[in-house]
XYZ file of C-alpha atoms in Angstrom:
353
model
C 267.912 138.227 136.912
C 268.839 141.450 138.061
C 266.805 142.770 140.634
C 264.656 139.325 141.473
C 262.980 139.368 144.489
C 263.243 136.138 146.654
C 261.129 134.853 149.009
C 262.386 131.533 149.773
C 262.371 130.254 153.234
C 263.283 127.016 152.109
C 266.584 126.218 153.577
C 269.441 124.421 152.361
C 267.453 122.038 150.571
C 266.694 124.202 147.625
C 269.719 126.365 147.951
C 270.809 126.502 144.502
C 267.661 128.141 143.144
C 269.097 131.458 142.743
C 271.954 130.221 140.378
C 269.576 127.940 138.609
C 267.029 130.553 137.909
C 269.656 132.216 135.671
C 269.931 129.154 133.607
C 266.176 128.664 133.714
C 265.322 131.931 132.522
C 267.523 131.778 129.636
C 266.393 128.450 128.875
C 262.820 128.977 129.106
C 263.113 132.627 127.343
C 261.574 134.081 130.462
C 262.973 137.556 130.065
C 263.278 139.512 133.437
C 262.451 137.028 136.306
C 260.714 139.776 138.739
C 259.860 137.504 141.836
C 260.614 133.845 143.046
C 258.336 132.827 145.781
C 258.812 129.538 147.312
C 255.742 127.375 147.846
C 255.390 125.224 150.755
C 252.310 123.035 150.265
C 254.442 120.507 147.837
C 255.744 117.610 149.878
C 258.039 115.798 147.548
C 259.290 118.063 145.112
C 260.304 122.003 145.393
C 258.068 124.459 144.202
C 258.047 128.295 143.509
C 255.855 130.737 141.993
C 257.951 132.991 139.127
C 256.619 136.481 138.082
C 258.383 137.150 134.803
C 258.022 139.256 132.038
C 256.565 136.470 130.161
C 253.609 136.036 132.852
C 253.430 133.913 136.378
C 254.717 130.367 136.226
C 254.731 127.224 138.744
C 258.231 126.070 138.650
C 259.105 122.650 139.911
C 262.082 121.189 140.951
C 261.604 117.752 139.834
C 262.880 115.104 142.781
C 260.240 112.638 143.093
C 260.388 111.039 139.484
C 263.032 110.252 136.775
C 263.528 113.306 134.381
C 262.829 110.958 131.475
C 259.493 109.816 133.018
C 258.776 113.827 133.954
C 259.164 114.409 130.163
C 256.925 111.547 129.639
C 254.251 112.879 131.800
C 254.471 116.532 130.494
C 253.688 115.163 127.115
C 250.527 113.222 128.862
C 249.720 116.589 130.182
C 249.682 118.113 126.464
C 247.245 115.665 125.363
C 244.863 115.873 128.341
C 244.903 119.917 127.572
C 243.549 118.747 124.058
C 240.766 116.636 125.538
C 239.572 119.406 127.267
C 240.794 118.602 131.180
C 241.542 121.410 133.289
C 245.477 120.742 133.318
C 248.335 123.259 132.756
C 250.149 122.782 129.507
C 254.107 122.749 129.941
C 256.352 125.607 128.739
C 258.782 124.388 126.336
C 262.576 125.642 126.256
C 264.092 127.513 123.127
C 265.377 123.632 122.525
C 261.905 122.203 122.478
C 262.116 120.071 125.885
C 259.810 120.431 128.804
C 262.547 119.709 131.375
C 265.263 122.007 131.750
C 268.555 120.630 133.800
C 270.553 123.089 135.552
C 273.721 121.194 136.967
C 272.296 118.036 137.958
C 268.664 119.221 138.927
C 265.659 119.269 136.458
C 262.892 121.548 136.333
C 259.569 122.216 134.388
C 257.595 125.236 134.220
C 254.043 125.490 133.941
C 251.746 128.649 133.694
C 250.243 129.964 136.683
C 246.670 128.519 137.487
C 244.757 130.494 139.914
C 242.745 129.050 142.407
C 242.617 127.561 145.952
C 243.350 123.995 147.647
C 239.826 122.955 149.350
C 240.530 120.068 152.169
C 237.939 118.083 153.436
C 234.717 119.329 154.377
C 235.255 122.575 152.605
C 233.762 120.979 149.775
C 230.100 120.947 149.271
C 228.402 117.697 148.660
C 227.815 119.038 145.113
C 231.511 119.972 144.760
C 232.611 116.470 146.158
C 230.273 114.958 143.193
C 232.042 117.038 140.782
C 235.566 115.633 141.865
C 234.374 112.418 141.402
C 233.126 113.028 137.621
C 236.058 114.995 137.013
C 238.309 111.886 138.275
C 236.171 109.594 136.062
C 236.788 111.808 133.101
C 240.422 111.981 133.692
C 240.608 108.030 133.666
C 238.663 107.970 130.277
C 241.057 110.569 128.706
C 244.102 108.851 130.311
C 243.185 105.530 128.684
C 241.704 107.121 125.613
C 242.913 107.108 121.850
C 244.778 110.442 122.609
C 247.252 108.457 124.818
C 247.911 105.771 122.369
C 251.856 105.510 121.352
C 252.436 107.571 124.455
C 251.159 105.537 127.126
C 251.388 101.873 126.226
C 248.561 99.378 126.879
C 248.303 98.392 130.520
C 247.960 94.705 131.623
C 244.652 93.237 132.541
C 245.351 92.664 136.096
C 247.766 93.839 138.684
C 249.104 92.313 141.951
C 249.704 94.592 145.148
C 251.911 93.168 147.920
C 249.783 92.398 151.013
C 252.146 92.543 154.166
C 251.910 90.177 156.637
C 251.045 90.928 160.225
C 254.536 89.645 161.372
C 256.389 91.761 158.794
C 254.099 94.898 160.214
C 254.628 94.085 163.810
C 258.564 93.724 163.083
C 258.588 96.960 161.300
C 256.803 98.304 164.278
C 259.325 97.091 166.591
C 262.227 98.519 164.431
C 260.779 102.040 164.954
C 260.195 101.315 168.607
C 263.915 100.296 168.877
C 265.182 103.294 167.088
C 263.118 105.627 169.386
C 264.081 103.990 172.606
C 267.657 104.225 171.534
C 267.560 108.075 171.131
C 270.017 109.772 173.547
C 267.212 112.548 174.117
C 263.179 111.801 173.013
C 261.160 114.891 171.815
C 257.443 115.034 172.562
C 256.833 113.861 168.931
C 259.005 110.679 169.761
C 257.194 109.743 172.981
C 253.748 110.517 171.086
C 255.102 108.037 167.852
C 256.087 105.283 170.603
C 252.592 105.058 171.921
C 251.053 105.268 168.472
C 253.254 102.262 167.486
C 252.172 100.305 170.458
C 248.709 101.005 169.659
C 249.097 99.806 165.995
C 250.450 96.739 167.387
C 247.308 96.126 169.074
C 245.492 96.562 166.085
C 247.557 94.281 164.101
C 247.124 91.503 166.669
C 243.484 91.985 166.520
C 242.783 92.279 162.789
C 245.667 90.623 161.466
C 243.621 87.559 159.983
C 241.404 89.994 157.891
C 244.211 91.340 155.794
C 243.372 90.717 151.685
C 243.832 86.936 151.189
C 245.107 87.620 147.663
C 247.847 89.750 146.122
C 245.594 90.109 142.829
C 243.899 93.134 142.938
C 240.205 93.014 141.511
C 240.228 95.042 138.259
C 239.580 96.967 136.000
C 242.830 98.707 135.515
C 244.166 101.376 133.495
C 246.384 104.637 133.873
C 245.668 106.745 136.613
C 246.851 110.172 138.251
C 247.934 108.518 141.241
C 247.691 111.372 143.585
C 244.072 113.192 143.271
C 243.670 115.177 146.473
C 243.143 118.735 147.991
C 246.630 119.643 147.596
C 246.582 119.058 143.918
C 243.028 120.533 142.755
C 242.534 124.141 142.696
C 239.276 125.539 142.995
C 238.023 128.891 141.804
C 234.413 130.439 141.947
C 233.081 126.776 142.811
C 234.312 124.748 140.145
C 237.239 122.759 139.317
C 239.914 125.172 137.710
C 242.924 122.612 137.952
C 244.543 119.607 138.612
C 248.442 119.556 139.225
C 251.193 117.232 139.956
C 251.340 114.530 137.424
C 254.484 112.760 138.563
C 252.836 109.604 139.541
C 250.920 108.276 136.471
C 250.864 104.914 136.719
C 248.793 101.606 135.940
C 246.625 100.614 138.875
C 243.117 99.447 139.645
C 240.834 102.273 139.072
C 239.119 101.265 142.526
C 242.522 101.958 144.033
C 242.534 105.426 143.126
C 238.879 106.122 144.016
C 239.596 104.892 147.311
C 242.819 106.681 148.091
C 241.421 110.007 146.595
C 238.438 109.795 149.063
C 240.212 108.982 151.937
C 242.843 111.538 151.719
C 240.104 114.466 150.300
C 237.761 113.563 153.270
C 239.606 111.957 155.953
C 243.208 111.510 156.979
C 244.152 114.610 158.651
C 240.979 115.017 160.075
C 240.996 111.764 161.917
C 237.640 110.315 160.398
C 236.109 109.961 157.141
C 233.204 112.203 156.000
C 230.996 109.464 154.901
C 228.358 111.725 153.203
C 230.806 113.348 150.983
C 232.319 110.073 150.121
C 229.413 108.786 148.753
C 228.771 111.804 146.422
C 232.191 111.655 145.082
C 231.891 108.150 144.581
C 228.512 108.392 142.883
C 230.044 111.123 140.753
C 232.716 108.873 139.724
C 230.392 106.196 138.815
C 228.480 108.207 136.556
C 231.170 108.245 134.314
C 232.737 105.183 134.600
C 231.093 101.996 135.568
C 233.078 100.492 138.358
C 231.394 97.343 140.231
C 230.972 97.414 143.567
C 232.998 94.524 144.192
C 236.091 96.166 142.596
C 235.480 99.509 145.147
C 235.201 96.945 147.971
C 238.338 95.147 147.194
C 240.103 98.649 147.048
C 238.930 99.855 149.804
C 239.991 96.723 151.854
C 243.287 96.812 150.237
C 243.590 100.511 151.338
C 242.717 99.935 154.826
C 245.286 97.110 155.312
C 247.978 98.972 153.375
C 247.556 101.754 156.221
C 247.556 99.056 158.924
C 250.786 97.722 157.638
C 252.701 100.808 156.632
C 254.719 103.688 158.215
C 255.621 105.826 155.780
C 255.963 108.795 157.550
C 258.300 107.630 160.210
C 260.511 106.162 157.357
C 260.813 109.783 156.239
C 261.147 110.797 159.564
C 263.682 107.962 161.216
C 265.502 106.778 158.082
C 265.686 109.547 155.905
C 265.920 112.426 158.260
C 263.245 113.971 156.284
C 260.534 115.971 158.561
C 258.610 117.219 155.842
C 255.680 114.700 156.526
C 256.112 114.431 160.288
C 252.538 116.215 160.599
C 250.682 113.591 159.126
C 251.408 110.627 161.146
C 249.397 111.180 164.046
C 246.228 112.337 162.131
C 246.614 109.194 160.051
C 246.639 106.672 163.217
C 243.693 108.496 164.341
C 241.930 108.043 161.007
C 243.251 104.405 161.073
C 241.692 103.643 164.658
C 238.304 105.183 163.421
C 238.368 103.334 160.282
C 239.016 99.887 161.691
C 235.594 100.607 163.789
C 233.770 101.375 161.206
C 234.760 99.519 158.099
C 231.233 98.080 157.112
C 230.224 101.783 157.023
C 232.981 102.802 155.034
C 231.968 100.048 152.513
C 228.424 101.297 152.493
C 229.852 104.763 151.429
C 232.092 103.392 148.718
C 228.796 101.446 147.311
C 227.169 104.431 146.426
C 225.247 104.721 142.975
C 224.827 107.498 140.470
């Protein structure tokens, strides 16, 4: 640790990193840790780049999953690497563990993967299709023979809670009351209140079009859970790595396809790039024969989830966590755009290989 250079504007939330590095460096056998640089792209966990005598690594403080689950997921990563998928294999400690604890804080370490995050329309049509192909291959690998004994067999169907319009309006009213009760309101508070009022109008108009059943249309299986531009690395026009495997769960495959497309090609831009979405879906369906009704069901469920959910405001007002504040208003613009063009969106998700 002597002489380590810190570039760490992360604030009090990660204030223990300097003392934790002494434990981690020894446990992972890193030798001299020359530089520690905080990475601001991560939303849920703490992330740093370490340059050490043993090479460069991505260090993650695990905050969004139990450590036991993180160990399981890191073992899954090793098998995915064995299956030829572009993932990083976790470095093991001297004790043979992929997770090391410093005090009550858990960390994992993965060799640094070079590449860039390409949001939205920064992907070409061909790259959008390549992303779909890769997602299909990830689903194949996660549900293949290599995972027997590591990931248990999943159910044949899953249920997904469908929030009622009344409950969604009640939650909107709760946040409006919170904002109204503030001693002083910021511009963000005023904008949030305006967006909530607009959301209530949408709920009143479209509430009767929510999904009728809580049983999602299959097929279902093990999925990554957060494939999108923040977690995909590109290098020389090709996918160089997929990172952040904290959310491996059994889900409908259509759910992950729909979520990936809407986050990668929409969301923060306020609209969905339908041409790239079609290319992505066609790429996926060239690998996994996902029926159109399954995709249609997943798209409608995701639309309604966005209509009835306020997770960014939960972070801001309930948890005093402002890390996702910038996502709220673009998501509201996207929801309004999507609601007006649901048939066009469904057509994009029906793309054939």
